[in-house]
Short mmCIF file of C-alpha atoms in Angstrom, two decimals:
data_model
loop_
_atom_site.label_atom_id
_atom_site.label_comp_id
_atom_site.label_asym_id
_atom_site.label_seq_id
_atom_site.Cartn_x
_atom_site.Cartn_y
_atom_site.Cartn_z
CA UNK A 7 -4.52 32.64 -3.24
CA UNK A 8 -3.78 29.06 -2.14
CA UNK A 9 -2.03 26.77 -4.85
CA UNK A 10 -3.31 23.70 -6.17
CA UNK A 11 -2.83 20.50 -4.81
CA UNK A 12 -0.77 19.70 -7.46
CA UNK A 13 2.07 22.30 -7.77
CA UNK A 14 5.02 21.83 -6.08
CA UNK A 15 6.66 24.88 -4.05
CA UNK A 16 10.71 25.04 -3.21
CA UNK A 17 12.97 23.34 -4.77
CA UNK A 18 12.72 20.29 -7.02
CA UNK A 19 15.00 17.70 -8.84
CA UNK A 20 14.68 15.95 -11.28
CA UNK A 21 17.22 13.49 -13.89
CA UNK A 22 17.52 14.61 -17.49
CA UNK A 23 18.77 12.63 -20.59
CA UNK A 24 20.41 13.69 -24.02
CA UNK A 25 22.77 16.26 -22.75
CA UNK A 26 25.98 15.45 -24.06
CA UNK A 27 28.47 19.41 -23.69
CA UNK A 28 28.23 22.38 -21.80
CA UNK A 29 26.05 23.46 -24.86
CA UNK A 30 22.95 21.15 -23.62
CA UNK A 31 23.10 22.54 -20.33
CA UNK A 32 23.19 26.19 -21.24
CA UNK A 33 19.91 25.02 -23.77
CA UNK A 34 18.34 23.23 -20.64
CA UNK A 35 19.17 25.85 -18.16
CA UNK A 36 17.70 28.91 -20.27
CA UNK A 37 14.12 26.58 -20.95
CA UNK A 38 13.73 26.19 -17.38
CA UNK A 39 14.54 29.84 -16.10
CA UNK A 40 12.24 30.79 -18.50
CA UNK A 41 8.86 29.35 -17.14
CA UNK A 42 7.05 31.76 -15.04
CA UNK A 43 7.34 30.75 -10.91
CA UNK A 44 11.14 29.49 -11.57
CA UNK A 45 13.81 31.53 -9.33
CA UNK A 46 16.74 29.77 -10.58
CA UNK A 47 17.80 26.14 -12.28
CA UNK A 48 21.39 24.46 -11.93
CA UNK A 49 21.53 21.65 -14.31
CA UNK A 50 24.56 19.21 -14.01
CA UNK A 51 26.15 17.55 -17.04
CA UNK A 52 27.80 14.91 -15.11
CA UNK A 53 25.20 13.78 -12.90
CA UNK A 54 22.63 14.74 -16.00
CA UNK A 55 20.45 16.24 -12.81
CA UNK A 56 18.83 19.36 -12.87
CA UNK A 57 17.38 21.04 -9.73
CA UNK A 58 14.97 24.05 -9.75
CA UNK A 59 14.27 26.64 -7.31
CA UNK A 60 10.66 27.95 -6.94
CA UNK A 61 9.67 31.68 -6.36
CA UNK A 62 6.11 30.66 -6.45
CA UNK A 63 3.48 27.48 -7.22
CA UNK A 64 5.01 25.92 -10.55
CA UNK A 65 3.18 22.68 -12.01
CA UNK A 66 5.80 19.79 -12.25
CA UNK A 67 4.48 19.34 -15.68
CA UNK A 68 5.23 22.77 -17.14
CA UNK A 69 9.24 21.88 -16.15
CA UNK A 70 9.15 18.70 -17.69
CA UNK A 71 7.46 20.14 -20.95
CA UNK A 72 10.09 23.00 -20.89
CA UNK A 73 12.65 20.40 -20.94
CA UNK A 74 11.24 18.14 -23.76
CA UNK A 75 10.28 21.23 -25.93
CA UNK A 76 14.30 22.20 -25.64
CA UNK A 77 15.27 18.66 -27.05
CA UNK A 78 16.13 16.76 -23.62
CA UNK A 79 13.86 13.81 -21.81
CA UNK A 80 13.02 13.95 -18.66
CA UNK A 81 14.79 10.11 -17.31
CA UNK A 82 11.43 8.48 -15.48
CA UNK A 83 12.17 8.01 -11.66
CA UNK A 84 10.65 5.63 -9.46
CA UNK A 85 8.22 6.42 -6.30
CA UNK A 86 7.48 3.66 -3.34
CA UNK A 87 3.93 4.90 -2.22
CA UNK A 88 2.45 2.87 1.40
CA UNK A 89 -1.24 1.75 0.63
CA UNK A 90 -3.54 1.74 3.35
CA UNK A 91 -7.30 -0.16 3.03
CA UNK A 92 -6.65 -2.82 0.09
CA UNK A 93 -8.58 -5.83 1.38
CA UNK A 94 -8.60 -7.94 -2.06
CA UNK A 95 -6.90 -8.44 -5.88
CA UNK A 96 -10.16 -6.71 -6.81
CA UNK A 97 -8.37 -3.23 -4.82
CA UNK A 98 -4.67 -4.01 -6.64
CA UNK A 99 -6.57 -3.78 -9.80
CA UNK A 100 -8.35 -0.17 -8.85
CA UNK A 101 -5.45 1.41 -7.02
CA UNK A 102 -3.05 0.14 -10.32
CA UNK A 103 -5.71 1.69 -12.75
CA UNK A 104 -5.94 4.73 -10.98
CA UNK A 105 -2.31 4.95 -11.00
CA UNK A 106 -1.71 3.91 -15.01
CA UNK A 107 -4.46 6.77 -15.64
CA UNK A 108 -1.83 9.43 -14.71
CA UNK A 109 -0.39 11.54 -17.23
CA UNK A 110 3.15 10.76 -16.85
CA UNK A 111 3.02 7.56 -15.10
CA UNK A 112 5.02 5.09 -17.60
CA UNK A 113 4.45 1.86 -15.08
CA UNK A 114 2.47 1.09 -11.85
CA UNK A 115 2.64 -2.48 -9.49
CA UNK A 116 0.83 -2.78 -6.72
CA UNK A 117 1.83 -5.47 -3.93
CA UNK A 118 -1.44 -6.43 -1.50
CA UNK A 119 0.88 -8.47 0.86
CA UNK A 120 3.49 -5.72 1.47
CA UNK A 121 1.00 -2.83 0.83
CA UNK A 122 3.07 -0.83 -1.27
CA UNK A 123 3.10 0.65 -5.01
CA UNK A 124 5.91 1.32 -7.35
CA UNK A 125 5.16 3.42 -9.97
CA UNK A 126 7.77 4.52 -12.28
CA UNK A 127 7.50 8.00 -14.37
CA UNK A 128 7.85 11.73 -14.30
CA UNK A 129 4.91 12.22 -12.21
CA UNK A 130 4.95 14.04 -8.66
CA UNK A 131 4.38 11.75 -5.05
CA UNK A 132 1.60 14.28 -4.37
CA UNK A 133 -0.78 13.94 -7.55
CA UNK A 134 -0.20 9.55 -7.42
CA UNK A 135 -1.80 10.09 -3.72
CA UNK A 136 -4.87 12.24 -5.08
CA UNK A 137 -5.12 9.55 -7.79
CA UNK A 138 -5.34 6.69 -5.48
CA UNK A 139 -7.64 8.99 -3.02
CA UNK A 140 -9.53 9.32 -5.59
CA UNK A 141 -10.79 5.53 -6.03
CA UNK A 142 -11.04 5.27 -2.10
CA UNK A 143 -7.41 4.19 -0.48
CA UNK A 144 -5.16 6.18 1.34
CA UNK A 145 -1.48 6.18 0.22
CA UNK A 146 1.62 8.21 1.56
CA UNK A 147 5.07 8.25 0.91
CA UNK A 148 7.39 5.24 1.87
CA UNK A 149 9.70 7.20 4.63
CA UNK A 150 12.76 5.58 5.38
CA UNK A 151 13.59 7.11 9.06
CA UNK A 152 13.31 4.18 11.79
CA UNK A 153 10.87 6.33 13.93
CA UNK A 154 7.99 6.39 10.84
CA UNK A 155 8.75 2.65 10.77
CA UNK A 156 8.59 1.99 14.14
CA UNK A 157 5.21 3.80 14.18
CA UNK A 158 4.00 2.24 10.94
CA UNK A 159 4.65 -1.37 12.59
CA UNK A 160 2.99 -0.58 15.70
CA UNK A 161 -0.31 0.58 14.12
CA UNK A 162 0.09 -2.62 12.03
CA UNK A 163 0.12 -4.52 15.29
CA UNK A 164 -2.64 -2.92 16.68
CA UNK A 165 -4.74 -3.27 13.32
CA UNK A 166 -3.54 -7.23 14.19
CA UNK A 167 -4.95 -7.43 17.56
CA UNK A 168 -8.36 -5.69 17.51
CA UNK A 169 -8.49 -8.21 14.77
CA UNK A 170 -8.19 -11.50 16.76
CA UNK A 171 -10.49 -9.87 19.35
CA UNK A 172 -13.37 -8.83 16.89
CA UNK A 173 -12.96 -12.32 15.62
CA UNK A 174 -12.88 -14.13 19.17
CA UNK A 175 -16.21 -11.74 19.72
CA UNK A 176 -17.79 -13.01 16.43
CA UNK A 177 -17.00 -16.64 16.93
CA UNK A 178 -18.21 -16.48 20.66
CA UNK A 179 -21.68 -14.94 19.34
CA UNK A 180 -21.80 -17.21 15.91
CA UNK A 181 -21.06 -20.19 17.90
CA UNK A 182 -24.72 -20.32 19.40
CA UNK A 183 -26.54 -18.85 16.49
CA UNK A 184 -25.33 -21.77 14.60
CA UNK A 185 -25.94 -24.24 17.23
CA UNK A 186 -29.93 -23.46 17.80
CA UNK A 187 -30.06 -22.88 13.59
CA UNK A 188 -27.98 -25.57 12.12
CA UNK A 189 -27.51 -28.31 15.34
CA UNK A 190 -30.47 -30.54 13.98
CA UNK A 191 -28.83 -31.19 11.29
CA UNK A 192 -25.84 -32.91 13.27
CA UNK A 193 -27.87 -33.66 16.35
CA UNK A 194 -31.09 -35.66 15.09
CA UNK A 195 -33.73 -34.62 17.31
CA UNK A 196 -32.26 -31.44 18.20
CA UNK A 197 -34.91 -29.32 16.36
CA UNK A 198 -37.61 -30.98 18.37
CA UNK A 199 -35.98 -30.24 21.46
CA UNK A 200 -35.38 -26.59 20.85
CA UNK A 201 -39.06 -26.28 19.83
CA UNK A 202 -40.35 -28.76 23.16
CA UNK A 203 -38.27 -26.39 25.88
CA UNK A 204 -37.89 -22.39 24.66
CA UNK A 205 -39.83 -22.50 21.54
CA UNK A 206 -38.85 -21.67 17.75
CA UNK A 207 -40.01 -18.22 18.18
CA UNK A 208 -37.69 -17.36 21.34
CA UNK A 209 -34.82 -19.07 19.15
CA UNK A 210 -35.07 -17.23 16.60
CA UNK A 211 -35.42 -13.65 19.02
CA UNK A 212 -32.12 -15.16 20.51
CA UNK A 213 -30.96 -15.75 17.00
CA UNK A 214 -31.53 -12.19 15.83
CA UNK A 215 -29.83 -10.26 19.23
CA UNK A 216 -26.85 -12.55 18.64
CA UNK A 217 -26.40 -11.98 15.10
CA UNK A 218 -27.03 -8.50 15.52
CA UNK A 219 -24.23 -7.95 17.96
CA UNK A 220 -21.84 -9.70 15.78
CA UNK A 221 -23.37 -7.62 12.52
CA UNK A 222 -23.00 -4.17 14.67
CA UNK A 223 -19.94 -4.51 16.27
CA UNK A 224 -17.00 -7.07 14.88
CA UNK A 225 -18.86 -7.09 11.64
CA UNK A 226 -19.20 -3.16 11.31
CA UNK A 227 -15.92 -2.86 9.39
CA UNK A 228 -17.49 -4.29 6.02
CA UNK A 229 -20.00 -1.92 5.90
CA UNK A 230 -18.45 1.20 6.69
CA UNK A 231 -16.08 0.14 3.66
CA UNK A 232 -18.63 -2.10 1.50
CA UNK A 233 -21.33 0.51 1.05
CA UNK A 234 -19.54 3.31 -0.05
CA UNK A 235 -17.29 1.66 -2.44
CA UNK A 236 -20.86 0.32 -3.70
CA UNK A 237 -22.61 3.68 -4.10
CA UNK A 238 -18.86 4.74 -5.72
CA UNK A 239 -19.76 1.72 -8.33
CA UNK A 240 -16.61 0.25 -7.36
CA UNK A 241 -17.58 -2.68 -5.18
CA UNK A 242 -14.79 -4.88 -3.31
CA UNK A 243 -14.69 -7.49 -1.29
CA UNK A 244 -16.25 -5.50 1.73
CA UNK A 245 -18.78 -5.02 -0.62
CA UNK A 246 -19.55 -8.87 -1.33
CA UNK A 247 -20.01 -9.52 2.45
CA UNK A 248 -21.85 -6.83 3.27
CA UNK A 249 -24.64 -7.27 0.34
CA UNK A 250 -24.45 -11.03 1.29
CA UNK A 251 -24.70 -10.64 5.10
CA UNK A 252 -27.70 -7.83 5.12
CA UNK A 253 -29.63 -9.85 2.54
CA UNK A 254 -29.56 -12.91 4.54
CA UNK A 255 -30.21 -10.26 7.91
CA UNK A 256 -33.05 -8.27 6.47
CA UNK A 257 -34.91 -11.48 5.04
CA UNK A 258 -34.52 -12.99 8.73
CA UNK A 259 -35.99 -9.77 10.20
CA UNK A 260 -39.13 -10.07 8.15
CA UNK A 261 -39.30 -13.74 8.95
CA UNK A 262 -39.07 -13.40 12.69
CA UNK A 263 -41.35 -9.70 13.30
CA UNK A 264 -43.93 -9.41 9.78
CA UNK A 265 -44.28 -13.04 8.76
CA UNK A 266 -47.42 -12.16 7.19
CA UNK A 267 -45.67 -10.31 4.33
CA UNK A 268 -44.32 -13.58 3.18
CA UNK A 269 -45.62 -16.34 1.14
CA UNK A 270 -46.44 -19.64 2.48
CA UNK A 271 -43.93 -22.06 3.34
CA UNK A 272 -41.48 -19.39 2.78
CA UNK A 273 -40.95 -18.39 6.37
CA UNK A 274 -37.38 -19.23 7.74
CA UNK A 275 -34.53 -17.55 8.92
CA UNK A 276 -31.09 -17.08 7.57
CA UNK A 277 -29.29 -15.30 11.33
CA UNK A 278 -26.61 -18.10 11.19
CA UNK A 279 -25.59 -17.53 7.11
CA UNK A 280 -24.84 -13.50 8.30
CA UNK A 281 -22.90 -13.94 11.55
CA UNK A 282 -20.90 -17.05 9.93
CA UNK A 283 -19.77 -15.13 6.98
CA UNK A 284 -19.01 -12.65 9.42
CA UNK A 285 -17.12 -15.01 11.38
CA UNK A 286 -15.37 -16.79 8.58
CA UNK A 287 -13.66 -13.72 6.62
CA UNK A 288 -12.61 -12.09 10.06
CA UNK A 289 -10.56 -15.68 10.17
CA UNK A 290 -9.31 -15.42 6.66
CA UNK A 291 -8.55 -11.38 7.80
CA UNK A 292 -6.43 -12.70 10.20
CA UNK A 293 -4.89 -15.20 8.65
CA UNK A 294 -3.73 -12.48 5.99
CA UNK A 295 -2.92 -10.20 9.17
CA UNK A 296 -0.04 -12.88 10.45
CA UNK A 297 1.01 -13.82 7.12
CA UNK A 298 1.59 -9.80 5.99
CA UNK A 299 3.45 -9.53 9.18
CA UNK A 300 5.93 -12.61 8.54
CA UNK A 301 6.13 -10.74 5.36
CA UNK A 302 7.06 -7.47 6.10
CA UNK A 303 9.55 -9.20 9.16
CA UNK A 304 11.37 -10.53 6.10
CA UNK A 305 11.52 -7.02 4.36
CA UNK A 306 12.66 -5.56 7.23
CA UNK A 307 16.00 -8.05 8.10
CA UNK A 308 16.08 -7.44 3.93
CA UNK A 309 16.52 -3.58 4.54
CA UNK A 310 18.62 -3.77 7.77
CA UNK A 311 21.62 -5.47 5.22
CA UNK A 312 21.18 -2.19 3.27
CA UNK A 313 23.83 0.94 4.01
CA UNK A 314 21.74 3.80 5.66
CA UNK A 315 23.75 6.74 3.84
CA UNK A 316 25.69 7.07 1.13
CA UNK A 317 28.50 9.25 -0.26
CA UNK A 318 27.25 10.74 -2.90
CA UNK A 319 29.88 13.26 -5.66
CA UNK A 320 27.42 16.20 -6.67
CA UNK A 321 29.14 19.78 -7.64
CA UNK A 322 32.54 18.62 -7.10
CA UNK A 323 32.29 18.13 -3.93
CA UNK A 324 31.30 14.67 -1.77
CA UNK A 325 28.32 14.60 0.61
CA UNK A 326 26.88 11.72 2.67
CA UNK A 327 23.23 12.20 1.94
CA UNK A 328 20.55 9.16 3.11
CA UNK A 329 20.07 6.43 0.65
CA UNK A 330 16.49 7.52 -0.18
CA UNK A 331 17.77 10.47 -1.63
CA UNK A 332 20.36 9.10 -3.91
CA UNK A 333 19.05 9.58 -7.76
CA UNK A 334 19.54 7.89 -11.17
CA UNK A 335 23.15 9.39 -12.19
CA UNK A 336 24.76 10.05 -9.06
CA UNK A 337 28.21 8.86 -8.89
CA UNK A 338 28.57 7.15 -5.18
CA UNK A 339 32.03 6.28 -3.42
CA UNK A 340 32.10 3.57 -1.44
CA UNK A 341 35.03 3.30 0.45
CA UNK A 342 36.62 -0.52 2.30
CA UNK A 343 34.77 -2.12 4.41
CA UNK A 344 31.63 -0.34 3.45
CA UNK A 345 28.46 -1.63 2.60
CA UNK A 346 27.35 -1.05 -1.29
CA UNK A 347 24.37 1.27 -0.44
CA UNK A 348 22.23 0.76 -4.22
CA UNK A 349 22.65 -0.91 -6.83
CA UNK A 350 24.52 0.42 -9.75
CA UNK A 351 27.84 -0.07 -11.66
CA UNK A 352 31.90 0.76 -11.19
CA UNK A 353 32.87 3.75 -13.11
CA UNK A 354 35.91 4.20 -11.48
CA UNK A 355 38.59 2.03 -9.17
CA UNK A 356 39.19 -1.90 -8.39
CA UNK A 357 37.62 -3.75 -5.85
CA UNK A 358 36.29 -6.94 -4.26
CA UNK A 359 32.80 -7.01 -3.70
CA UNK A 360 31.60 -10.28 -0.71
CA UNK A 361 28.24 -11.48 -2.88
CA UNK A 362 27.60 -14.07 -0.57
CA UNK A 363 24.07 -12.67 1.03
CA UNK A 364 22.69 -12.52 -2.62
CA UNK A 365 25.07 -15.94 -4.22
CA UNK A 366 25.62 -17.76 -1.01
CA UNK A 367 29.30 -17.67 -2.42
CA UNK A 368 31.70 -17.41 0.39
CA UNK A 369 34.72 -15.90 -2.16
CA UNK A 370 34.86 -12.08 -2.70
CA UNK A 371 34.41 -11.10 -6.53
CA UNK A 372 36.87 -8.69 -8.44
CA UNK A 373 34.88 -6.06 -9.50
CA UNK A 374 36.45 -2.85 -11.80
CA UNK A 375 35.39 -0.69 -14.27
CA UNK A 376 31.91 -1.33 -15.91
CA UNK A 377 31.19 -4.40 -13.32
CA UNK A 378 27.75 -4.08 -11.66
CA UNK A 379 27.32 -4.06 -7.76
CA UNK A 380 24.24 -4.80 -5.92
CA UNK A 381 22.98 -2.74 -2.82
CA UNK A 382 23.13 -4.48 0.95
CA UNK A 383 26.77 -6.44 -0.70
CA UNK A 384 30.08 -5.25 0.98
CA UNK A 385 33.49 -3.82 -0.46
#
């Protein structure tokens, strides 16, 4: 039988509050062995982090309901999800709604220049990704390791420059459409040339195969997004332009082959309105393109000041585990010269923490007991 999308196979952790003795543990321990799937549970009073091992499918929600029904909370953690086909505020609002709807989700941002969600809860990665699936967007798992980075920013890159050709394209096929539609109305005179030399019916037929090119091709993207997320009855921007553009198309296409089937007077074409709109949001897609990348170029020299491990005390014994991995609770040693790898706060020792890429101080600060520390500063 294959599992549901939504359980959760292995081994899973998760932080715990309200255990205060060796009592709470044994009380937290025996709820958690005791729903069906569970092989074995280690909870850990000074880290307040329990971690389960799986003998079969078990629904992240059963442990966390085990552990609530025995007294304890289950501390809310925070998930970075990458969010791929936002194009507007109008998607932030969906993909955050979808998100909020979860049952366990206490909080839910959404960033559309970064293209990233931070939802805090007891929820599981997987089910947030069906949930944003669900309203049409693709999301996956922020992943740390330079090689999904490196990947991630070259298909960013590539997204970038079949951009600013699809938009040279458009422009070079707009460019005459407006010229033979809209010229008369810079160039007096104009109109009566057109119609004196090729005729208003061969403009138009030129009209129609350029704007059709620019509809089919650079232009394709809105609809293949647009129409669906209009039959979901969750229209976005693609949407707008792609009711807009066709409207203005199809009326054009009646005007120029069957303009019988329209009243009097009412026969005109609309070719340049469609292939400019076209033309004009590719620009503005662009323009978002470069800016997202200056953006993210910032987040990255941000990251590259943050430690890429950390030495983490779990079981009595230290291990240097990678900084996504470090939870709420864990007690971290960071030794001279080291970089603070997350925020957090002294529990034990004296130091002097250099501030100066968050203050612009150049003096070290005396930090000891109870002091906070901030990720990316040095010891």
């Amino acid at each position: 039988m294959n599992a549901p999308a939504s359980f959760t196979r292995e081994t899973i952790s998760f932080p715990i509050e309200g255990m205060t003795c060796a009592s709470c543990v044994g009380r937290v321990e025996r709820a958690l062995n005791a729903v069906p799937g569970v092989l074995d549970a280690s909870v850990n009073l000074a880290t307040e982090r329990a971690d389960i091992r799986l003998a079969g499918p078990v629904e992240r929600a059963d442990l966390i309901r085990a552990v609530e029904d025995a007294g304890y909370t289950v501390a809310a953690a925070t998930i970075e999800l990458a969010i791929d086909g936002m194009t507007c505020a109008s998607c932030v609002g969906r993909v955050e709604r979808a998100l909020r709807a979860v049952p366990g989700v206490t909080e839910a941002t959404v960033n559309l220049a970064t293209e990233r969600a931070t939802v805090k809860g007891t929820v599981d990665a997987a089910t947030l990704i069906a949930a944003v699936a669900d309203v049409g967007y693709v999301a996956r798992p922020m992943d740390r390791s330079g090689a999904a980075n490196a990947e991630a920013e070259a298909q960013k890159e590539e997204e970038r420059r079949i951009l600013t050709r699809d938009l040279a394209i458009a422009a070079a096929l707009t460019l005459p459409v407006f010229a033979l539609e809209m010229g008369s109305h810079v160039i007096p005179g104009m109109h009566h040339l057109i119609a004196s030399t090729i005729g208003l019916t061969a403009s138009w037929l030129i009209q129609f195969a350029l704007t059709t090119l620019v509809l089919a091709f650079p232009g394709i993207r809105f609809y293949r997004k647009g129409i669906p997320a209009l039959l979901r009855a969750a229209p976005d921007m693609n949407s707008l332009v792609a009711v807009g553009t066709l409207a203005a198309y199809a009326y054009s296409l009646v005007a120029t082959f069957a303009p019988g089937l329209l009243p009097a007077g009412t026969v005109n074409v609309y070719y340049e309105a469609a292939a400019v709109i076209v033309t004009l949001i590719l620009l503005g897609r662009v323009l978002e393109a470069r800016a997202k990348g200056r953006t993210s170029e910032a987040i990255k020299r941000l990251v590259g000041l943050q430690a890429k491990t950390a030495r983490v005390r779990r079981s009595g014994s230290v291990a240097e585990i990678e900084v996504g991995d470090v939870a709420p609770g864990d007690i971290v040693e960071v030794r001279p010269g080291e970089r603070v790898p997350v925020d957090g706060e002294v529990i034990e020792g004296e130091s002097w923490i250099d501030e100066s890429m968050i203050t612009g101080e150049p003096l070290p600060v005396a930090k000891s007991k109870g002091a906070p520390v901030t990720g990316g500063t040095v010891n």
